[in-house]
CSV table of C-alpha atoms in Angstrom, one decimal:
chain,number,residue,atom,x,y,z
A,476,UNK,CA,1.1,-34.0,34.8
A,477,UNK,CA,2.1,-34.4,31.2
A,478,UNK,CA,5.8,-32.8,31.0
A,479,UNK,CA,6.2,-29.5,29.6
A,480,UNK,CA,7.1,-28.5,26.4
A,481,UNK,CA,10.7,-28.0,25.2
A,482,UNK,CA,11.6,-24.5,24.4
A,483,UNK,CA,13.1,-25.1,20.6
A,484,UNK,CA,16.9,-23.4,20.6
A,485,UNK,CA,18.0,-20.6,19.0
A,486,UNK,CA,19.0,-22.3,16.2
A,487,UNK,CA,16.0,-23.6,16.1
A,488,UNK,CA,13.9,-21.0,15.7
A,489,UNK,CA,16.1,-19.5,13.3
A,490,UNK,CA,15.4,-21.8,10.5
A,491,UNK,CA,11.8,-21.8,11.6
A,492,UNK,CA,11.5,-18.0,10.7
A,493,UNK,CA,13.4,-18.6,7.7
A,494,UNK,CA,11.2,-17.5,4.8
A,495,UNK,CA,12.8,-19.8,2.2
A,496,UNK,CA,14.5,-22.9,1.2
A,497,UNK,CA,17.5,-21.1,0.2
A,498,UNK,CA,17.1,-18.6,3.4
A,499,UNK,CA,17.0,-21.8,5.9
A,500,UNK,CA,20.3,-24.1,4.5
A,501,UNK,CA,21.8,-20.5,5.2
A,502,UNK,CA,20.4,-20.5,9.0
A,503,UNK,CA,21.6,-24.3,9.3
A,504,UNK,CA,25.2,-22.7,8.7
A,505,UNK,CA,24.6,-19.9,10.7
A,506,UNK,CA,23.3,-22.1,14.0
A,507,UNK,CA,26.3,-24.6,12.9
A,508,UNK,CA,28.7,-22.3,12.7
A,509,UNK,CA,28.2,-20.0,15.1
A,510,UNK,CA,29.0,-22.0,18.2
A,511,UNK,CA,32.4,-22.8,16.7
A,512,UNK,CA,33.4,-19.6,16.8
A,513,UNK,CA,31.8,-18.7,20.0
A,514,UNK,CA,34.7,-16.5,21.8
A,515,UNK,CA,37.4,-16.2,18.6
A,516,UNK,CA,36.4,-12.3,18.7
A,517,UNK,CA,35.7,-11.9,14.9
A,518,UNK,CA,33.1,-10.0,12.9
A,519,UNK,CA,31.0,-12.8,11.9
A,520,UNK,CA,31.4,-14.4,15.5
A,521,UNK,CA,29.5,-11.5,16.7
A,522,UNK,CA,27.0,-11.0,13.4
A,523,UNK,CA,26.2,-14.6,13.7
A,524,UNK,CA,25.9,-14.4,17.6
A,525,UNK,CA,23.0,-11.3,17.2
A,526,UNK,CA,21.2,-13.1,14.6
A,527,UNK,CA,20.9,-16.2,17.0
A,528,UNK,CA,20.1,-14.6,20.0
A,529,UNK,CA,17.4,-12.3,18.1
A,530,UNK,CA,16.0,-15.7,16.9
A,531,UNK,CA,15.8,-16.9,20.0
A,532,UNK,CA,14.6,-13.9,21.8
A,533,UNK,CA,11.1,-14.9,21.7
A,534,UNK,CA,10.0,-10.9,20.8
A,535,UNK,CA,8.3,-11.0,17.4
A,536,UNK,CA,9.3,-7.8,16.3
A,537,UNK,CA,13.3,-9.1,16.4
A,538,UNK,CA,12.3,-12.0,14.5
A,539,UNK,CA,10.7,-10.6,11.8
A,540,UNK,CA,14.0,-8.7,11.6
A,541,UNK,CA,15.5,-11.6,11.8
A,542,UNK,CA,13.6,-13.5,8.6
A,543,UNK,CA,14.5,-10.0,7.0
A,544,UNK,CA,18.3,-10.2,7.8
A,545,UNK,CA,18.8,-14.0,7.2
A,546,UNK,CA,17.2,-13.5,3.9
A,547,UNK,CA,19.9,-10.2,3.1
A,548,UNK,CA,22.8,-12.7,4.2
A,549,UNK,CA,21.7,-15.8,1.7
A,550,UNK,CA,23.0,-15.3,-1.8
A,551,UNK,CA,20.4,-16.2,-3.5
A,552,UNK,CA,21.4,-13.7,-6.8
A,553,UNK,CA,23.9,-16.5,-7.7
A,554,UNK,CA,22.5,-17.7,-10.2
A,555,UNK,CA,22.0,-14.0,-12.2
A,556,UNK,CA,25.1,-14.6,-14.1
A,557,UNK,CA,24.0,-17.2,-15.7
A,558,UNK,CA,20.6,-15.2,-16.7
A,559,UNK,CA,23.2,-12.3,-17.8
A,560,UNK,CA,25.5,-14.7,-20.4
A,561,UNK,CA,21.6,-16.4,-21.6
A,562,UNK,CA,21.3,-12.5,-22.3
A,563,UNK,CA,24.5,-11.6,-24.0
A,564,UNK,CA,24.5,-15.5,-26.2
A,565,UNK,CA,20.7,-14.3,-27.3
A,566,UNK,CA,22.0,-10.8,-28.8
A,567,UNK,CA,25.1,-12.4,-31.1
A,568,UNK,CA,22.0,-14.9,-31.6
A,569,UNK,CA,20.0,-12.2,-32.9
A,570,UNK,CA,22.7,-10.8,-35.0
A,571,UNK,CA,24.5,-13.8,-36.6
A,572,UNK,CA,20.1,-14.7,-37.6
A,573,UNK,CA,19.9,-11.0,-38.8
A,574,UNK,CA,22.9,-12.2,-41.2
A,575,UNK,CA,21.5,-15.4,-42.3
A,576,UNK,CA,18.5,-14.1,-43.3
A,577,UNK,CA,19.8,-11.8,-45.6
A,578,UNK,CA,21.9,-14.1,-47.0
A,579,UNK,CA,19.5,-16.3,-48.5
A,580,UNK,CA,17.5,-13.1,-49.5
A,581,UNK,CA,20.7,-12.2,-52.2
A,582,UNK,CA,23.1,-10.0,-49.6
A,583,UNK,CA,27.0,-9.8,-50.7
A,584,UNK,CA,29.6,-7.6,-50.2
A,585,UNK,CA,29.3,-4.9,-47.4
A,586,UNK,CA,26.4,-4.8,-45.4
A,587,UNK,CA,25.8,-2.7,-42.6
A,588,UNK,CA,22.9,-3.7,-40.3
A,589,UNK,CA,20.4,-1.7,-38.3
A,590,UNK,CA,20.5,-1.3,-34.3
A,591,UNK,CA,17.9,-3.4,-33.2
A,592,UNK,CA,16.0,-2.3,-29.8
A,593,UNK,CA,14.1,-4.9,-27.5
A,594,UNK,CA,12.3,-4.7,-24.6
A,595,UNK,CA,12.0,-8.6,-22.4
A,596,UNK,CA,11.9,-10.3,-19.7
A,597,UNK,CA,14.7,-12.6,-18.8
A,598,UNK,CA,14.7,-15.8,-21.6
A,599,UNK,CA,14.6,-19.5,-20.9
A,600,UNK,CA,17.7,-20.9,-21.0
A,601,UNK,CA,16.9,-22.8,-24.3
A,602,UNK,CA,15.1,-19.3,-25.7
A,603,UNK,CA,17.9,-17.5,-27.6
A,604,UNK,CA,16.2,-16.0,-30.5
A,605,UNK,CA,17.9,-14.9,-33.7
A,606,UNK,CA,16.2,-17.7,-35.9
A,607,UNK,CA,14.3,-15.7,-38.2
A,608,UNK,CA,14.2,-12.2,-38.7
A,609,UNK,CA,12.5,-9.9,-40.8
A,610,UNK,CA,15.4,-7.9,-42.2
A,611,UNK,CA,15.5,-8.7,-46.1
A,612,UNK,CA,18.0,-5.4,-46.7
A,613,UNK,CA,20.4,-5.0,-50.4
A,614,UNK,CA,23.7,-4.3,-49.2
A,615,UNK,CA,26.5,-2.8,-51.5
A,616,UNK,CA,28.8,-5.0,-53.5
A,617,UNK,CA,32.2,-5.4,-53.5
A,618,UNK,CA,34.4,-6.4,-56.2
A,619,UNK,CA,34.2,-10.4,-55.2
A,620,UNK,CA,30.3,-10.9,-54.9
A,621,UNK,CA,31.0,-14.2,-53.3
A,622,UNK,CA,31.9,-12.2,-49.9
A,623,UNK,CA,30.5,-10.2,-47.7
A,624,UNK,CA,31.4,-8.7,-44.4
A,625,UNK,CA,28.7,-7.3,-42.1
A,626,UNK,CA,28.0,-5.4,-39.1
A,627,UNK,CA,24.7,-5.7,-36.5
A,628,UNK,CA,23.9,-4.4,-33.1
A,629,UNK,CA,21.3,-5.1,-30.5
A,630,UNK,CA,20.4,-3.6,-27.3
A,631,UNK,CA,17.9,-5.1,-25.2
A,632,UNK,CA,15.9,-4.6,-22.0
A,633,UNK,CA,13.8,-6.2,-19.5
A,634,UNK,CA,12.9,-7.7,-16.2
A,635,UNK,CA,12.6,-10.6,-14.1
A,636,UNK,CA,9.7,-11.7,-11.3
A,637,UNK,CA,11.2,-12.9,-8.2
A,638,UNK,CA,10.6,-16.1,-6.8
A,639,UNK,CA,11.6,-18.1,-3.7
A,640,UNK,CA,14.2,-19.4,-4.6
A,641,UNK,CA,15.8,-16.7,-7.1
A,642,UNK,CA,16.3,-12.9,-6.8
A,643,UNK,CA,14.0,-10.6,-9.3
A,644,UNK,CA,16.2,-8.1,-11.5
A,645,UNK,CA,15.8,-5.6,-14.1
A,646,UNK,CA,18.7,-5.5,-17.0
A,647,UNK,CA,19.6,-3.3,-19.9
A,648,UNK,CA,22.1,-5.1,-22.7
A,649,UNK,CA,23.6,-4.0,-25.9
A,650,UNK,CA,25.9,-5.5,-28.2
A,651,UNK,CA,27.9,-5.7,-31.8
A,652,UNK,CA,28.8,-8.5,-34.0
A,653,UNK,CA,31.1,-8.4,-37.2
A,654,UNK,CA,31.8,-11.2,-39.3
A,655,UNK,CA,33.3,-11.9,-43.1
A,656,UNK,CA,31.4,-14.8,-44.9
A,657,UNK,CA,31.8,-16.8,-48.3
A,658,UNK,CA,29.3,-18.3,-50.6
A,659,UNK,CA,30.9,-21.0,-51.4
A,660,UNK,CA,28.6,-21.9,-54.4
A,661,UNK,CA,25.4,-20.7,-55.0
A,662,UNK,CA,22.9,-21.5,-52.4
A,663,UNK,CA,25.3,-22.2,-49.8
A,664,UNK,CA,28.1,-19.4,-47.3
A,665,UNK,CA,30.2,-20.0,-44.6
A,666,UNK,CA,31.2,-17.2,-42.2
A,667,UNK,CA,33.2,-16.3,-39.3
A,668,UNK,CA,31.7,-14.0,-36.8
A,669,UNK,CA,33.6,-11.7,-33.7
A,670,UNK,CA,30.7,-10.2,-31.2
A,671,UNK,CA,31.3,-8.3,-27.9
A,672,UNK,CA,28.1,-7.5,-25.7
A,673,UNK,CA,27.9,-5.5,-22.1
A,674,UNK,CA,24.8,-6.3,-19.7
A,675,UNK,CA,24.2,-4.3,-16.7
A,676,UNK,CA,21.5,-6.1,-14.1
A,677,UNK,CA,20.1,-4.2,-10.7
A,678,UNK,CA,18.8,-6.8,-8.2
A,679,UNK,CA,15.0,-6.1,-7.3
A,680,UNK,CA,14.7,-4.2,-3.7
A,681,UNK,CA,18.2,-2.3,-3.7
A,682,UNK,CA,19.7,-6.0,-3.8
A,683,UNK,CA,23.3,-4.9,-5.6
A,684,UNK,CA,24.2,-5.2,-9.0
A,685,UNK,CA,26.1,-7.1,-11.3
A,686,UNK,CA,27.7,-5.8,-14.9
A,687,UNK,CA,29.2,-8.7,-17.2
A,688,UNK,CA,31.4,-8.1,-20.4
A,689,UNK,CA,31.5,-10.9,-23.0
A,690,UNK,CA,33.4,-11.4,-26.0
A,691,UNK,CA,32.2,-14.0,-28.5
A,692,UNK,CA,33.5,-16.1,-31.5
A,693,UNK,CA,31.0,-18.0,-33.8
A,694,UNK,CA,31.0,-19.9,-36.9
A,695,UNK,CA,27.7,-20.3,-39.0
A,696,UNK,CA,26.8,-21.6,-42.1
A,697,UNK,CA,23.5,-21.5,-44.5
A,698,UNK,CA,22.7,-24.1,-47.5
A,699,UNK,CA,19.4,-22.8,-49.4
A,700,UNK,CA,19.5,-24.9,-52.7
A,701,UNK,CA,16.1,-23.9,-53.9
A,702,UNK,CA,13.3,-21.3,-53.0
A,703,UNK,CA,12.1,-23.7,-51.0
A,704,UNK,CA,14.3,-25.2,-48.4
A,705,UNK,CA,17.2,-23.6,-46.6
A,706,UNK,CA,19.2,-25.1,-43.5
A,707,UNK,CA,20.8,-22.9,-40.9
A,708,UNK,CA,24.0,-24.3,-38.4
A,709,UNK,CA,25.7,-21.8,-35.9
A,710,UNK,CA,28.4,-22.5,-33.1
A,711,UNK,CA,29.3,-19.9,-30.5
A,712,UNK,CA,31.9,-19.8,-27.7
A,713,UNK,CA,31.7,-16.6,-25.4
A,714,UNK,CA,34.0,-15.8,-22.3
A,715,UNK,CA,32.2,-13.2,-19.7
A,716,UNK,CA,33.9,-11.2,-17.2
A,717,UNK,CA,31.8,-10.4,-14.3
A,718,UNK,CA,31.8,-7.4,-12.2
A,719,UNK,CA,29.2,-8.0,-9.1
A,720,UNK,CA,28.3,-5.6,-6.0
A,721,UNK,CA,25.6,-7.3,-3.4
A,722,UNK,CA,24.2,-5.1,-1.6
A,723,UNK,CA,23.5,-6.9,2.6
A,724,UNK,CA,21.2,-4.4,4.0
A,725,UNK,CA,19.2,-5.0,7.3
A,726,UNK,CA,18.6,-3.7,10.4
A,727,UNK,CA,18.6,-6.2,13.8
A,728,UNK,CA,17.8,-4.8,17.5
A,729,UNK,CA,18.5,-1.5,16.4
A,730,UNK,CA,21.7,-1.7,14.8
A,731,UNK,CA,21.6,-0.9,10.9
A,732,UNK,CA,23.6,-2.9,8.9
A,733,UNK,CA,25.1,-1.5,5.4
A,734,UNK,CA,27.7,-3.8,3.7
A,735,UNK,CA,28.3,-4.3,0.0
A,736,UNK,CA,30.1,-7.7,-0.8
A,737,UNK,CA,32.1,-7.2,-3.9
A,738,UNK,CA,33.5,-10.2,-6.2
A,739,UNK,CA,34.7,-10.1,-10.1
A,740,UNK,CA,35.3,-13.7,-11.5
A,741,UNK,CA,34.9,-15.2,-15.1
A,742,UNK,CA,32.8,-17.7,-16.6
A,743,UNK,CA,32.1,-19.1,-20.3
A,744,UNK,CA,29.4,-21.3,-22.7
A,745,UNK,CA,29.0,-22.5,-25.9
A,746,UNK,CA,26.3,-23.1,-28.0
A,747,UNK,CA,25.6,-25.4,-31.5
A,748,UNK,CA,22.5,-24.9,-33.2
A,749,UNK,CA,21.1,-26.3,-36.2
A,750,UNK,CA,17.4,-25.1,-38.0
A,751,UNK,CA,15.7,-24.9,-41.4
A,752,UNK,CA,12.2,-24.7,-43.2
A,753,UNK,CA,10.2,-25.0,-46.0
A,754,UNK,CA,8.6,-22.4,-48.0
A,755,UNK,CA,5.8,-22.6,-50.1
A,756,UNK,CA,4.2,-20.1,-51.7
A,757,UNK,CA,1.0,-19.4,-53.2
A,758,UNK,CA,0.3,-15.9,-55.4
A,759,UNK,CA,1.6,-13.1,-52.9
A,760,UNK,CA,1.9,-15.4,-50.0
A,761,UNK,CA,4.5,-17.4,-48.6
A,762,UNK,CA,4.1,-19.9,-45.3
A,763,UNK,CA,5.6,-23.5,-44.4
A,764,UNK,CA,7.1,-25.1,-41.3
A,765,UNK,CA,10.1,-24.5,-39.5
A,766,UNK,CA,12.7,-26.6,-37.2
A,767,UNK,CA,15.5,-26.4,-34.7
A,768,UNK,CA,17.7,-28.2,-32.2
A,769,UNK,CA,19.9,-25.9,-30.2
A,770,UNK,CA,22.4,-27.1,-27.2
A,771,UNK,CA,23.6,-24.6,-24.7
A,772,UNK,CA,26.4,-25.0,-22.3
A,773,UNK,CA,27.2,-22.3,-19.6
A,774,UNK,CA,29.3,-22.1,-16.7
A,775,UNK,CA,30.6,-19.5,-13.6
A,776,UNK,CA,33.9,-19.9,-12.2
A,777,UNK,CA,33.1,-20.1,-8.3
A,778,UNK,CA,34.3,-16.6,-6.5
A,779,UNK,CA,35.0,-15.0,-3.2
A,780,UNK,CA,33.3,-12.0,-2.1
A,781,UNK,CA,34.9,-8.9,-0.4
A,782,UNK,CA,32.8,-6.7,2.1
A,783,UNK,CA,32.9,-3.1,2.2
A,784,UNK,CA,33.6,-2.9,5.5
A,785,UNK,CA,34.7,-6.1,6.7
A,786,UNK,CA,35.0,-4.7,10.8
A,787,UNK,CA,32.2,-3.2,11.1
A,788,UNK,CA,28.3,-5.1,12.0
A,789,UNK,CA,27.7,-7.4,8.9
A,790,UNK,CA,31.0,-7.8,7.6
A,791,UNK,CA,31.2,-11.0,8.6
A,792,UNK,CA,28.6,-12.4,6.0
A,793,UNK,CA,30.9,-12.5,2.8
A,794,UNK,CA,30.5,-15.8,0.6
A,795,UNK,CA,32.7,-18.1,-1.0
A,796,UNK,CA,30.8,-19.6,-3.8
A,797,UNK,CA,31.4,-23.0,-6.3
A,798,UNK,CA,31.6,-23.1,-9.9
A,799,UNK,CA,28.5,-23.3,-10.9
A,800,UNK,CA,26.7,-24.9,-14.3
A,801,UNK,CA,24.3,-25.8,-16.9
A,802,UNK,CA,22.8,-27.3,-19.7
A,803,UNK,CA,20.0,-26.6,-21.9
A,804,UNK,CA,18.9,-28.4,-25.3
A,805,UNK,CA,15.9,-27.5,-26.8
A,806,UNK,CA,14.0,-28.5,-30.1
A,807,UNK,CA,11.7,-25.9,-31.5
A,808,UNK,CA,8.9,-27.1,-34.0
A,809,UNK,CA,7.0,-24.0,-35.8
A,810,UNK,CA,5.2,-22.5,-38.9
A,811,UNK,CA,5.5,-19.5,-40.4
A,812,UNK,CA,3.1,-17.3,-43.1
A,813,UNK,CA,4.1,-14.1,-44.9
A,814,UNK,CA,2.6,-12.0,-47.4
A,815,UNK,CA,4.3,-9.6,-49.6
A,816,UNK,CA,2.1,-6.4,-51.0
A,817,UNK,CA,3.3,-4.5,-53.3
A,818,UNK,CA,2.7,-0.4,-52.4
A,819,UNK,CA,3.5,2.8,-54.6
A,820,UNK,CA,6.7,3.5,-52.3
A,821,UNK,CA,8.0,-0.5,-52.1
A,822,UNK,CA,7.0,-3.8,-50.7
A,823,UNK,CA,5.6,-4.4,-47.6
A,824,UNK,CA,5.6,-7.7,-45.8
A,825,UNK,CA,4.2,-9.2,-42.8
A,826,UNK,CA,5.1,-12.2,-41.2
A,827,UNK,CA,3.8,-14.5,-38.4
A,828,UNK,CA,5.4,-17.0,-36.8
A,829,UNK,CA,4.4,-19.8,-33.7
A,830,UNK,CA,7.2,-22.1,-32.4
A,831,UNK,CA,6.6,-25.2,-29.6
A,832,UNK,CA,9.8,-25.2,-27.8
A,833,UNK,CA,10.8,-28.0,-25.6
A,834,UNK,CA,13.3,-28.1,-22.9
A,835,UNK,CA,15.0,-32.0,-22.6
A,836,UNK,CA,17.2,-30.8,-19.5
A,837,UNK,CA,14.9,-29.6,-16.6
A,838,UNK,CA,17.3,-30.1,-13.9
A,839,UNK,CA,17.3,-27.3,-11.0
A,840,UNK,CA,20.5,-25.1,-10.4
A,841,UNK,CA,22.7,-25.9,-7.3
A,842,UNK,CA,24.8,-24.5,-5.9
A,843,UNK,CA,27.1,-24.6,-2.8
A,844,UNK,CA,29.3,-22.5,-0.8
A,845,UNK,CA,30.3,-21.2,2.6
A,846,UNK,CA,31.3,-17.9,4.7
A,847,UNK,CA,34.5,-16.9,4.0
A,848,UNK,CA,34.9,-16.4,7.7
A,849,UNK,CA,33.9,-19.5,9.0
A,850,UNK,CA,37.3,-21.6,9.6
A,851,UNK,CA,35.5,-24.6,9.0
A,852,UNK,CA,33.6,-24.4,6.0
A,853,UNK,CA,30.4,-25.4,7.0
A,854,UNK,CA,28.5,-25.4,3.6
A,855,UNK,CA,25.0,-23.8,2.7
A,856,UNK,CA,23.1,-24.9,-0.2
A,857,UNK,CA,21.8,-22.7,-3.2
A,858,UNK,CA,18.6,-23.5,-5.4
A,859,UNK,CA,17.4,-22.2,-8.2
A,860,UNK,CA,14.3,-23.1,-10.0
A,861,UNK,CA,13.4,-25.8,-12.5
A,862,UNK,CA,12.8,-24.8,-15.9
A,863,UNK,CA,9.7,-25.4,-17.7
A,864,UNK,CA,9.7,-28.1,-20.4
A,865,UNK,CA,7.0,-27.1,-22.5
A,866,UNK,CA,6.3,-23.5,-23.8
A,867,UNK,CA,5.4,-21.2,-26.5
A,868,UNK,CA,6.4,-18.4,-28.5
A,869,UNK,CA,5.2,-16.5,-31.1
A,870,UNK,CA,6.5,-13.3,-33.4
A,871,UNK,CA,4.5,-10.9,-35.5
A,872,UNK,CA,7.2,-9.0,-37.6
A,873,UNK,CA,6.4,-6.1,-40.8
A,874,UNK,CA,9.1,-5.1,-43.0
A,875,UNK,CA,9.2,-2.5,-46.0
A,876,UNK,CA,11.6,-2.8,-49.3
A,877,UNK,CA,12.2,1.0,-49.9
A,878,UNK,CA,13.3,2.4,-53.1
A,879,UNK,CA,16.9,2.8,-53.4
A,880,UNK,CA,17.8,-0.7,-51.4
A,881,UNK,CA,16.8,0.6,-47.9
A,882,UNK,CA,14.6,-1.5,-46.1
A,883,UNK,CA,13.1,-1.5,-42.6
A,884,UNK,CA,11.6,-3.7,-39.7
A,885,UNK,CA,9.8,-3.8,-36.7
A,886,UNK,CA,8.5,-7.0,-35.1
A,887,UNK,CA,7.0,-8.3,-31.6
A,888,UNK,CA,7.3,-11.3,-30.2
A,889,UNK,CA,5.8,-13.2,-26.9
A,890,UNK,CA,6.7,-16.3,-24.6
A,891,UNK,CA,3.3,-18.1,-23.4
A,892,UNK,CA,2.8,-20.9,-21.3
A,893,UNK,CA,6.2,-20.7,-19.0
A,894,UNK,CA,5.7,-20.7,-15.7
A,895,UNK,CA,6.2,-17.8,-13.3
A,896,UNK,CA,8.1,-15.8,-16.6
A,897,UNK,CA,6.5,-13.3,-18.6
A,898,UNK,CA,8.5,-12.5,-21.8
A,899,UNK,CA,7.5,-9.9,-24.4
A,900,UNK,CA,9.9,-8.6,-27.2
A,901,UNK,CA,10.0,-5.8,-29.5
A,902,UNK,CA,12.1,-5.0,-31.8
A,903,UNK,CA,12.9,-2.4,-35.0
A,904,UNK,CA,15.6,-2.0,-37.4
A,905,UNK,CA,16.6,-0.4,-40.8
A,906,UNK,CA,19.6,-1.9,-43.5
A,907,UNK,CA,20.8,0.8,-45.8
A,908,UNK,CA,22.5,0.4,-49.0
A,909,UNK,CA,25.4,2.9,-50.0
């Protein structure tokens, strides 16, 4: 008779119901670790004890409670951070290209821009907007017309999918940046720039929550000798301060587990970009092709969580996480076509614009950690997904020149071709002049 088959362990099946990559380094730990601390009489001796044995219990309806537990334990929001500083980089972004633009349309002295509202999706890494905009406003003039101090705001919104490696989220993000610049001869300013931003993200499925603060300091420059050609630089260095609630929710055999794991911890990037274009123009329209290199840097200082309730079922499952980051650098190759029409109340202007933007560093996230409770360490692994390399994006903006130096704008603007992200903006502003 041909021998029976082995009955596969606990541990075993644990990573077999594992729904995910993430979801079965975490069970590795958990069949690891487990045994080590078989006896020691601590919380995550007896959380990591029930999931095994409800692994192992052969009943189906335990192990899909199982695959539903092991997936609340894995931290797989840990890369949302870095989504959340992308977020808060792409409003001073926004800003600091609001400014550019209306310096090479003629602004000095004291300008005071509009509050700009947008609706997304979580950007690409590389995707940080702000290089063009459709804000041509007059501000006032002050008695040196070489400088000019301004003032723009942003607030964004939008949404993630999840996928199997990374948590789905929905964020709301505002932010200000203030700056003093100097044209140091004509066709060509230097500024300084001071930005602060606030973005509040809810994990998908009650998952937790995570609010980050940044502060921001850029320098940025613009050198337009002609009607023609204009070059744009920028470099930015934010610091974030992260506030983050995760939310490990799950019921197993009947007992209901409700823990929050708490952690606040710091991270930073940097970014240096460099753009231009070439306009032509031909009666009442304008078009001609546009450019940009742009390098990203970001990184989270690695954390330890506290649980809500660290003696009661699930407080055993709190994290300690590595420092975790990333590169991006992207070139952007595009065209853009305007027309200006001249109406009984002002000018009004439409403007299109299509951009290829490639990614050069497509490397996955990593990252590592352990259970704080686990007195050896045992290490779980964290991935995130690969960035595409090749996309699209494309912005349809309208502006109006108002009598008395006020002008407005509203524009849209859409990512195509990235994989698994869908990305739609809109925005609207309006520049007075006092």
């Amino acid at each position: 008779d041909p021998p029976a088959p082995e009955t596969p362990s606990p541990t075993e099946e644990l990573r077999r119901i594992a729904p995910t990559p993430n979801t079965q380094s975490t069970a590795d730990v958990v069949g690891t670790a487990c045994p080590q601390v078989v006896g020691s009489g601590t919380q995550f001796s007896e959380d990591c004890t029930n999931l095994l044995q409800a692994a192992g219990s052969g009943d189906a309806t335990l192990q899909r409670e199982t695959a539903t537990a092991l997936d609340a334990v894995t931290a797989n929001q840990a890369t949302v951070p870095l989504s959340s500083s992308r977020s808060s980089l792409s409003t001073q972004m926004q800003n600091l290209g609001s400014r550019l633009s209306a310096l090479r349309s003629g602004a000095v002295g004291l300008s005071v821009g509009g509050l700009t509202s947008a609706s997304l999706s979580e950007q690409p890494l590389g995707y940080s907007g702000g290089a063009a905009s459709a804000d041509d406003g007059g501000p006032v003039i002050l008695g040196d017309e070489r400088l000019g101090v301004f003032f723009n705001g942003t607030y964004n919104r939008g949404d993630r999918d999840p996928s199997a490696n990374e948590d789905g989220f929905d964020f709301d993000s505002w932010g200000f940046t203030a700056g003093v610049d100097y044209r140091v001869m004509d066709g060509a300013a230097v500024g300084l720039a001071l930005g602060y931003s606030e973005n509040d993200t809810d994990i998908d499925n009650n998952g937790g929550r995570l609010d980050t603060d940044t502060f921001s300091t850029s320098l940025y420059a613009t050198y337009f000798p002609d009607e023609h050609l204009y070059l744009d630089g920028m470099l930015t260095y934010s610091s974030n301060d992260y506030d983050q609630k995760r939310n490990i929710h799950y019921t197993l055999g009947g007992t209901p587990v409700r823990q929050t794991a708490s952690a606040d911890y710091d991270g930073s990037q940097w970014s240096a970009a460099v753009g231009g274009g070439y306009q032509l123009s031909n009666g009442p329209w304008s078009y001609g092709p546009t450019a940009r290199l742009e390098y990203i840097s970001a990184s989270v200082d690695g954390y330890t969580e506290k649980m809500s309730n660290p003696s009661a079922p699930g407080g055993g499952w709190a994290t300690r996480l590595d420092d975790l980051d990333q590169e991006s650098f992207t070139s952007s190759l595009g065209f853009q076509v305007g027309r200006a029409m001249s109406m009984e109340w002002g000018v009004l202007s439409p403007q299109l614009n299509l951009n290829w933007v490639h990614e050069f560093r497509d490397d996955a996230l990593s990252i590592n950690g352990s259970f704080v409770a686990d007195p050896n360490r045992n290490r779980f692994g964290i991935e995130g997904d690969r960035p595409d390399t090749d996309y699209f994006n494309g912005q349809l903006a309208l502006s109006a020149q108002l009598p008395g130096g006020t002008s407005a704008y509203v524009y849209y603007s859409k990512i195509f071709g990235y994989r698994d992200l869908d990305v739609d903006s809109v925005g609207a502003g309006v520049r007075l002049a006092f």
